[in-house]
Structures are given as structure tokens and as C-alpha cells.
XYZ file of C-alpha atoms in Angstrom:
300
model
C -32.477 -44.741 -21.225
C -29.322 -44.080 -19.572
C -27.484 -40.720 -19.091
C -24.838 -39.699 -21.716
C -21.377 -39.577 -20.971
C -18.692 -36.371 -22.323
C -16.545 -36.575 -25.063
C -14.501 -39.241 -24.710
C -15.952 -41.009 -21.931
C -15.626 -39.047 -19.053
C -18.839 -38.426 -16.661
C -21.132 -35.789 -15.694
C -21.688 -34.948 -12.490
C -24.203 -36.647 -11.249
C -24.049 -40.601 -10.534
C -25.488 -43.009 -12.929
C -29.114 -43.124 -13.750
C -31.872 -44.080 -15.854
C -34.470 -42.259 -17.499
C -37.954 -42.884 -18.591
C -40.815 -40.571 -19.982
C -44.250 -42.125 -19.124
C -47.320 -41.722 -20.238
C -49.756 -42.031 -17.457
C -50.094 -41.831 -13.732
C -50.575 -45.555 -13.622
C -46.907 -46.049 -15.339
C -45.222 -43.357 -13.078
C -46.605 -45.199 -10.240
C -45.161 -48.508 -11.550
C -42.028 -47.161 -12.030
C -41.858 -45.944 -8.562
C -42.997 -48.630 -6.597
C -39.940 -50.699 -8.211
C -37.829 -51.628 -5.065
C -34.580 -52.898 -6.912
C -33.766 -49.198 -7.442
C -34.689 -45.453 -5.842
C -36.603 -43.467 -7.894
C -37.054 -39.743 -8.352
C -39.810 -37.861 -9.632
C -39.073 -35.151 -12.582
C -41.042 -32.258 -13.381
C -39.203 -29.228 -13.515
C -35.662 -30.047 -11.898
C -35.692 -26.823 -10.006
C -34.283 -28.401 -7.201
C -33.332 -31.884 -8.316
C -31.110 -30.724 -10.815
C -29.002 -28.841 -8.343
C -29.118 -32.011 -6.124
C -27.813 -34.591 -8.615
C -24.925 -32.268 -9.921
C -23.873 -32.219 -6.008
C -24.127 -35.671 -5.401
C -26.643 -35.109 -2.865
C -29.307 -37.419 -4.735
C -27.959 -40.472 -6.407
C -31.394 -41.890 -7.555
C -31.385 -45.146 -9.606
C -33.861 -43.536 -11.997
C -35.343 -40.151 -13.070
C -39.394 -40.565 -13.486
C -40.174 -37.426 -16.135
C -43.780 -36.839 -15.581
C -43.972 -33.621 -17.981
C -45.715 -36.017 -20.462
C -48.504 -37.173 -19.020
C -51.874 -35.861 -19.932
C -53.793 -34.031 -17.670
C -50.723 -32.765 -15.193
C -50.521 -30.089 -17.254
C -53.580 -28.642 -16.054
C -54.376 -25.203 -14.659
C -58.124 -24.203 -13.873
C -61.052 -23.230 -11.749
C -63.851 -25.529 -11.278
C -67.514 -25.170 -10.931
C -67.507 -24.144 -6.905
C -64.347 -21.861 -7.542
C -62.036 -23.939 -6.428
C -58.098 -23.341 -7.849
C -56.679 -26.637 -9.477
C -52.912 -26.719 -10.077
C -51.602 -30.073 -11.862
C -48.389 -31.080 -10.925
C -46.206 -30.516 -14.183
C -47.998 -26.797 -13.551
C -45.143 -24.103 -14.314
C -44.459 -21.594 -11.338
C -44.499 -18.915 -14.274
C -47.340 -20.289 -15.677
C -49.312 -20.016 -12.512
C -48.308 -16.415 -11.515
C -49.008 -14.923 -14.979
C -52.192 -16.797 -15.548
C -55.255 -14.179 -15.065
C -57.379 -16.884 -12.658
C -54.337 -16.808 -10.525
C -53.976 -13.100 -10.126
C -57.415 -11.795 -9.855
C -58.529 -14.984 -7.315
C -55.506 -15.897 -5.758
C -52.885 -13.191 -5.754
C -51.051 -14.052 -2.831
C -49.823 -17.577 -4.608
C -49.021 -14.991 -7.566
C -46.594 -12.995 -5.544
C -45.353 -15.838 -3.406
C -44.281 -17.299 -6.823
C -42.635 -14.251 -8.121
C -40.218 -14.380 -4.960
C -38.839 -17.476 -5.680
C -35.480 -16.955 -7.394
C -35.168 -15.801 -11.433
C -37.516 -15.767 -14.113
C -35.391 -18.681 -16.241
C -35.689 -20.595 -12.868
C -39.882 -19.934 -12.300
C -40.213 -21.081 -16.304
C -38.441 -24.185 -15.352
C -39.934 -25.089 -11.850
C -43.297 -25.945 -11.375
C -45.707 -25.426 -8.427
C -46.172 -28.573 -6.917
C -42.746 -29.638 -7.255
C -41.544 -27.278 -5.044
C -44.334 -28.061 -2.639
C -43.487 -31.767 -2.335
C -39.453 -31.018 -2.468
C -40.768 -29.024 1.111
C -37.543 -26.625 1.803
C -39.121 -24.660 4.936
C -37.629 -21.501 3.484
C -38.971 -21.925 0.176
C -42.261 -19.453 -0.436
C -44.783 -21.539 -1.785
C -45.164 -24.021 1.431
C -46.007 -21.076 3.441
C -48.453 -19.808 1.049
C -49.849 -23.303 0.728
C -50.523 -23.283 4.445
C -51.910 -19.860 4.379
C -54.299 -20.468 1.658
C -55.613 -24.045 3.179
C -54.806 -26.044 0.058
C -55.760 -29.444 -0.080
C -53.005 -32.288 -1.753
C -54.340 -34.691 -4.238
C -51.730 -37.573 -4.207
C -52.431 -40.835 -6.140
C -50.552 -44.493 -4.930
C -50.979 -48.149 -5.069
C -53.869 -48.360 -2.969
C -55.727 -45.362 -5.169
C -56.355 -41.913 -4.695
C -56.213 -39.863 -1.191
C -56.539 -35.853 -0.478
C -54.223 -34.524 2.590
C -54.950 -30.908 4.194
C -52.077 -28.073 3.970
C -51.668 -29.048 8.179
C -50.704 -32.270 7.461
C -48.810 -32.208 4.583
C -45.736 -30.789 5.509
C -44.047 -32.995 8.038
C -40.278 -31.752 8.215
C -37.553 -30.595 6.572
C -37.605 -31.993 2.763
C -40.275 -34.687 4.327
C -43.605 -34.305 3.276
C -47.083 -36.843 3.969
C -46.163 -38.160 -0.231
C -44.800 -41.802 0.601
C -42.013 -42.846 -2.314
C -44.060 -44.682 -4.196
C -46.809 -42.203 -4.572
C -47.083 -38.997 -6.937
C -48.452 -35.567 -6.184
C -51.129 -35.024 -8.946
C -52.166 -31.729 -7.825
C -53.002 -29.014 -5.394
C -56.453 -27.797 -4.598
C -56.678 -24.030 -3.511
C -60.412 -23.301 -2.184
C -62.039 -19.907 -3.237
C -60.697 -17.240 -1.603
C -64.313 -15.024 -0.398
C -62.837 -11.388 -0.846
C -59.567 -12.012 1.512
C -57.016 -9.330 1.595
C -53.492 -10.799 1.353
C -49.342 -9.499 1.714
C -46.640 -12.172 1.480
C -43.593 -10.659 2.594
C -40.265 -11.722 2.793
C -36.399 -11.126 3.710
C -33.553 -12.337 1.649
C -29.942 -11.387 1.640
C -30.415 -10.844 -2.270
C -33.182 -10.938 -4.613
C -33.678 -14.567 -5.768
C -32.572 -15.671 -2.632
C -34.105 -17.921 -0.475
C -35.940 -16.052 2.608
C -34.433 -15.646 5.690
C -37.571 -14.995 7.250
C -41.097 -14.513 5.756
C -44.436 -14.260 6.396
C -48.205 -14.691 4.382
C -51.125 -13.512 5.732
C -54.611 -13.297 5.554
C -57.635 -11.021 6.779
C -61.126 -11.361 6.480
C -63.291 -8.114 7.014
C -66.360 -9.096 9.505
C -69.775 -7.214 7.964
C -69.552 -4.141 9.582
C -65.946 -3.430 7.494
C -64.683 -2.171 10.847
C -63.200 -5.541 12.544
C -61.125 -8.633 11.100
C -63.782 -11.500 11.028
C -60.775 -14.410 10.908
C -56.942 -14.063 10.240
C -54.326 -16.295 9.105
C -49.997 -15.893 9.560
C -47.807 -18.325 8.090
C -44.571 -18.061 8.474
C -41.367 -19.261 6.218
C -37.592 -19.653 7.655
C -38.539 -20.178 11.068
C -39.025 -24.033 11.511
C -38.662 -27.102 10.149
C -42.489 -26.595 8.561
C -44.459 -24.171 7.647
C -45.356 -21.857 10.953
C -48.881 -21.079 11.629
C -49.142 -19.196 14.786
C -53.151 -19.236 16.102
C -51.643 -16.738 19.187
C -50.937 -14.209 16.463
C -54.595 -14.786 14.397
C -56.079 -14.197 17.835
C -54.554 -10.776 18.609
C -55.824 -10.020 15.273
C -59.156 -11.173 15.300
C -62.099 -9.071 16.331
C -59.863 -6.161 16.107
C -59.856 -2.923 13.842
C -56.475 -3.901 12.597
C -54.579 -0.549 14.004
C -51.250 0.027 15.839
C -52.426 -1.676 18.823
C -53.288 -5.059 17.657
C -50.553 -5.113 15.323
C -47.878 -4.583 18.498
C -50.084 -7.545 20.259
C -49.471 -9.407 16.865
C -46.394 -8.557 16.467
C -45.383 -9.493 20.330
C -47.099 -12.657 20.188
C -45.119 -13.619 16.965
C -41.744 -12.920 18.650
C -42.942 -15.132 21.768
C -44.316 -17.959 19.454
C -41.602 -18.335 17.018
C -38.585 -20.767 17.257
C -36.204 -20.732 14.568
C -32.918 -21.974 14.669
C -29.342 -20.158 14.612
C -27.595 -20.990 11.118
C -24.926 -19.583 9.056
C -27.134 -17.185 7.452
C -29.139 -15.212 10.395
C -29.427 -15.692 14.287
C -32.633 -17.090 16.189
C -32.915 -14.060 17.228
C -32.830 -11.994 14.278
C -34.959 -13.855 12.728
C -38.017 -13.483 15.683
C -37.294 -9.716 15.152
C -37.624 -9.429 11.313
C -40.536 -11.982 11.354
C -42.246 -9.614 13.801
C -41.562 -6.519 11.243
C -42.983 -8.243 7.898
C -45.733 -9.339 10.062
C -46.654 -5.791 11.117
C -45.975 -4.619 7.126
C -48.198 -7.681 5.968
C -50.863 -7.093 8.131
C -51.169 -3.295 7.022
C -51.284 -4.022 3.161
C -53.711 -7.256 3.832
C -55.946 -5.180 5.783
C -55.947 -2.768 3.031
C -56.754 -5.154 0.142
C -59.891 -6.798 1.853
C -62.782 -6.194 -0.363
């Protein structure tokens, strides 16, 4: 199917394209291995959308994978592990009760990105495999060691949260495979803050941060930690310096200056139009000291 033109004739504003609608994984992965013309994957068109009006993707076809059974799917399995099918809603996923009670920092990371009419559009793993490094859910991907089911020619392979992500838009799916789903493991009483800055709500972050903490037995100490930052790299930041300052502590202002100091030393973000290097090391340090207070508070 081709796009439609205006009223007499004119364009829209994206280049030329065709369309299809399949009905399986196997015909989406057809479609994409096709090497006469570049194809793009549609689920929600959160970001696409934006990208063919600017010109800034001119693919030779759109590959709508909202149809095909299965993708659709949002669940828990039998060892509590979080399964999020790739034509998954971002609203869906944040107002769905197994989300909430089991993994409420995806919840909230969701309900930072942008508007409501843009969540109800947008799904989950779209925005994980479009990879912007300022974008919430990569982070909180990372931070929640999700495994990435992604099916191509040669079958079916799983890739880890670490290896997923490999630069800026770039991520370990080749072009002529498909992200199926992600795979969140159970989360084991964690407490959890995802916090964030933005110039406006809806915004993308400037700088943000998900964390992590794990109570050891005695309730007294954190038994394992985990800070992920957005906005301050071309991936994803996990910083093991600032997990060790954490762990074995009680949590209190001391550890979360050592945090906080080891964040500011570890961190690299660039200088862009939008915030300094600098400023961004500073207010990374700050939501990491806020996170850490409200995650320690929340473990069970």
C-alpha cells in the first residue's frame, strides 16, 4: 500500500513509502530482510512519526507489527518473571496492576515520558529499541536487568540489558531482526526512585537517574545496589563505583556524599545546547542522593 497524497496531489511530509500490515513474526521478518528497499518497523510511531515528517527517516517501507498475535502480550509467568510484548502500550504497562505492585519503578519511569496521548500511542519496547540515551525507559531497562528477546533469520536469541544498548539510536537488534519482547526478572522486595530533570514536564531528561537497593537480613545495611543513569552518555550509565559506596552501608548522609562524589567523578556527559557537562555531573549527583533516600525507604 502506498501513502496517500493531499488534495490535489500535493505530498505529505514524509518521502514516499510503502505500507504493509502482517500477520506474523515470520512475515515481518520477510519483509525486513528484503534488501531492494530499507525497512522500518511500526508499532506505536512515537518516535518514527516525528522522524518521517522531518525527513530524518526516508524508509522504503513501514512494517506495522500492531497486528500480529501474541505482541500484544502483557504478563507474569510461572517464576515471576515480567513479559512485555513488543506492540505493549507504555500506558498500558504503567496502569496495569502486575506492573505497579511488582515493578513500580518501570511504572514511574513510563509516566515521565512526555503526555498521556503520547504514552497511549508509544509502546514499551519501541522506545527501547529506538535507544535515545535520554529517553527513561533504557535506563530503567538497565536498572532492572531485563533480558531482550529478539527473533531473525537464523531463529530466536535473548541479549542482557549490558549489551543491548550499544550507542546513540544503535542498539544489539540487526535490521533484519524484530524485538519480540522484554523480559523483566522478579524484583525480591527491592526499593526503587527514578528521578529525573527536564526543562518542562514531558520533556526529555536532562539528567536522570534509577536506582535500586536491596536490604541485607539484618534491615540495617544495603545487601546490593544498582544506579543507572539517563542523559549522561551515549548509553545507559551504570556506575559500579557508586553501587560500591552504597553497599554494605546503612544508607545515611555519609554514604550518600561517597555516592554522590563518586557519581560526579564517574560521569561523562557531553556539553550540548540544552545543559553543560558540568551541570549535568552536579544534578546527576543531587537525584542520586534524592533517589537513594526514597529507594532506601521503599525496601520491604
Amino acid at each position: 500500500m502506498r501513502r496517500p497524497e493531499r488534495p490535489g496531489g500535493s505530498r505529505l511530509k514524509p518521502t514516499p513509502f510503502d505500507y504493509s500490515a502482517p500477520g506474523s513474526v515470520g512475515e515481518v521478518l520477510a519483509l525486513l530482510a528484503d534488501e531492494e528497499r530499507e525497512a522500518k518497523v511500526l508499532a506505536g510511531g512515537q518516535s518514527l512519526i516525528p522522524m518521517l515528517s522531518m525527513r530524518l527517516a526516508r524508509p522504503g517501507l513501514l512494517v506495522d507489527i500492531t497486528r500480529v498475535p501474541g505482541l500484544d502480550r502483557l504478563y507474569a509467568d510461572a517464576s515471576g518473571a515480567l513479559h512485555i510484548g513488543a506492540a505493549v502500550r507504555q500506558s498500558r504497562a504503567a496502569d496495569d496492576p502486575v506492573v505497579r505492585d511488582g515493578w513500580p519503578l518501570l511504572a514511574a519511569a513510563i509516566r515521565r515520558i512526555g503526555h498521556p496521548q503520547i504514552r497511549h500511542r508509544g509502546t514499551v519496547c519501541g522506545s527501547l529499541a529506538h535507544h535515545d540515551p535520554a529517553a527513561e525507559l533504557p535506563a530503567a531497562a538497565l536498572a532492572l536487568d531485563a533480558r531482550f528477546v529478539i527473533a531473525g533469520p537464523g531463529g530466536t536469541r535473548t541479549v542482557g540489558a549490558a549489551d543491548f544498548f550499544v550507542a546513540t539510536f544503535q542498539t544489539a537488534v540487526a535490521p533484519d531482526e524484530l524485538l519480540t519482547e522484554v523480559v523483566l526478572p522478579p524484583r525480591a522486595g527491592d526499593g526503587w526512585a527514578f528521578e529525573e530533570l527536564a526543562r518542562r514536564h514531558g520533556d526529555f531528561a536532562t539528567v536522570g537517574v534509577a536506582v535500586t537497593l536491596r536490604r541485607a537480613p539484618d534491615r540495617r545495611t544495603v545487601a546490593a545496589a544498582r544506579a543507572v543513569f539517563c542523559g549522561a552518555g551515549p548509553v545507559p550509565v551504570r556506575l559500579p563505583a557508586v553501587e560500591e559506596a552504597l553497599t554494605g552501608t546503612d544508607a545515611g548522609a555519609a554514604a550518600l556524599d561517597a555516592a554522590a562524589s563518586a557519581a560526579l567523578a564517574g560521569l561523562m556527559p557531553a556539553d550540548d545546547v540544552h545543559a553543560t557537562a558540568a551541570y549535568r555531573r552536579e544534578a546527576a549527583a543531587h537525584l542520586l542522593v534524592r533517589a537513594c533516600t526514597l529507594a532506601w525507604e521503599r525496601c520491604s
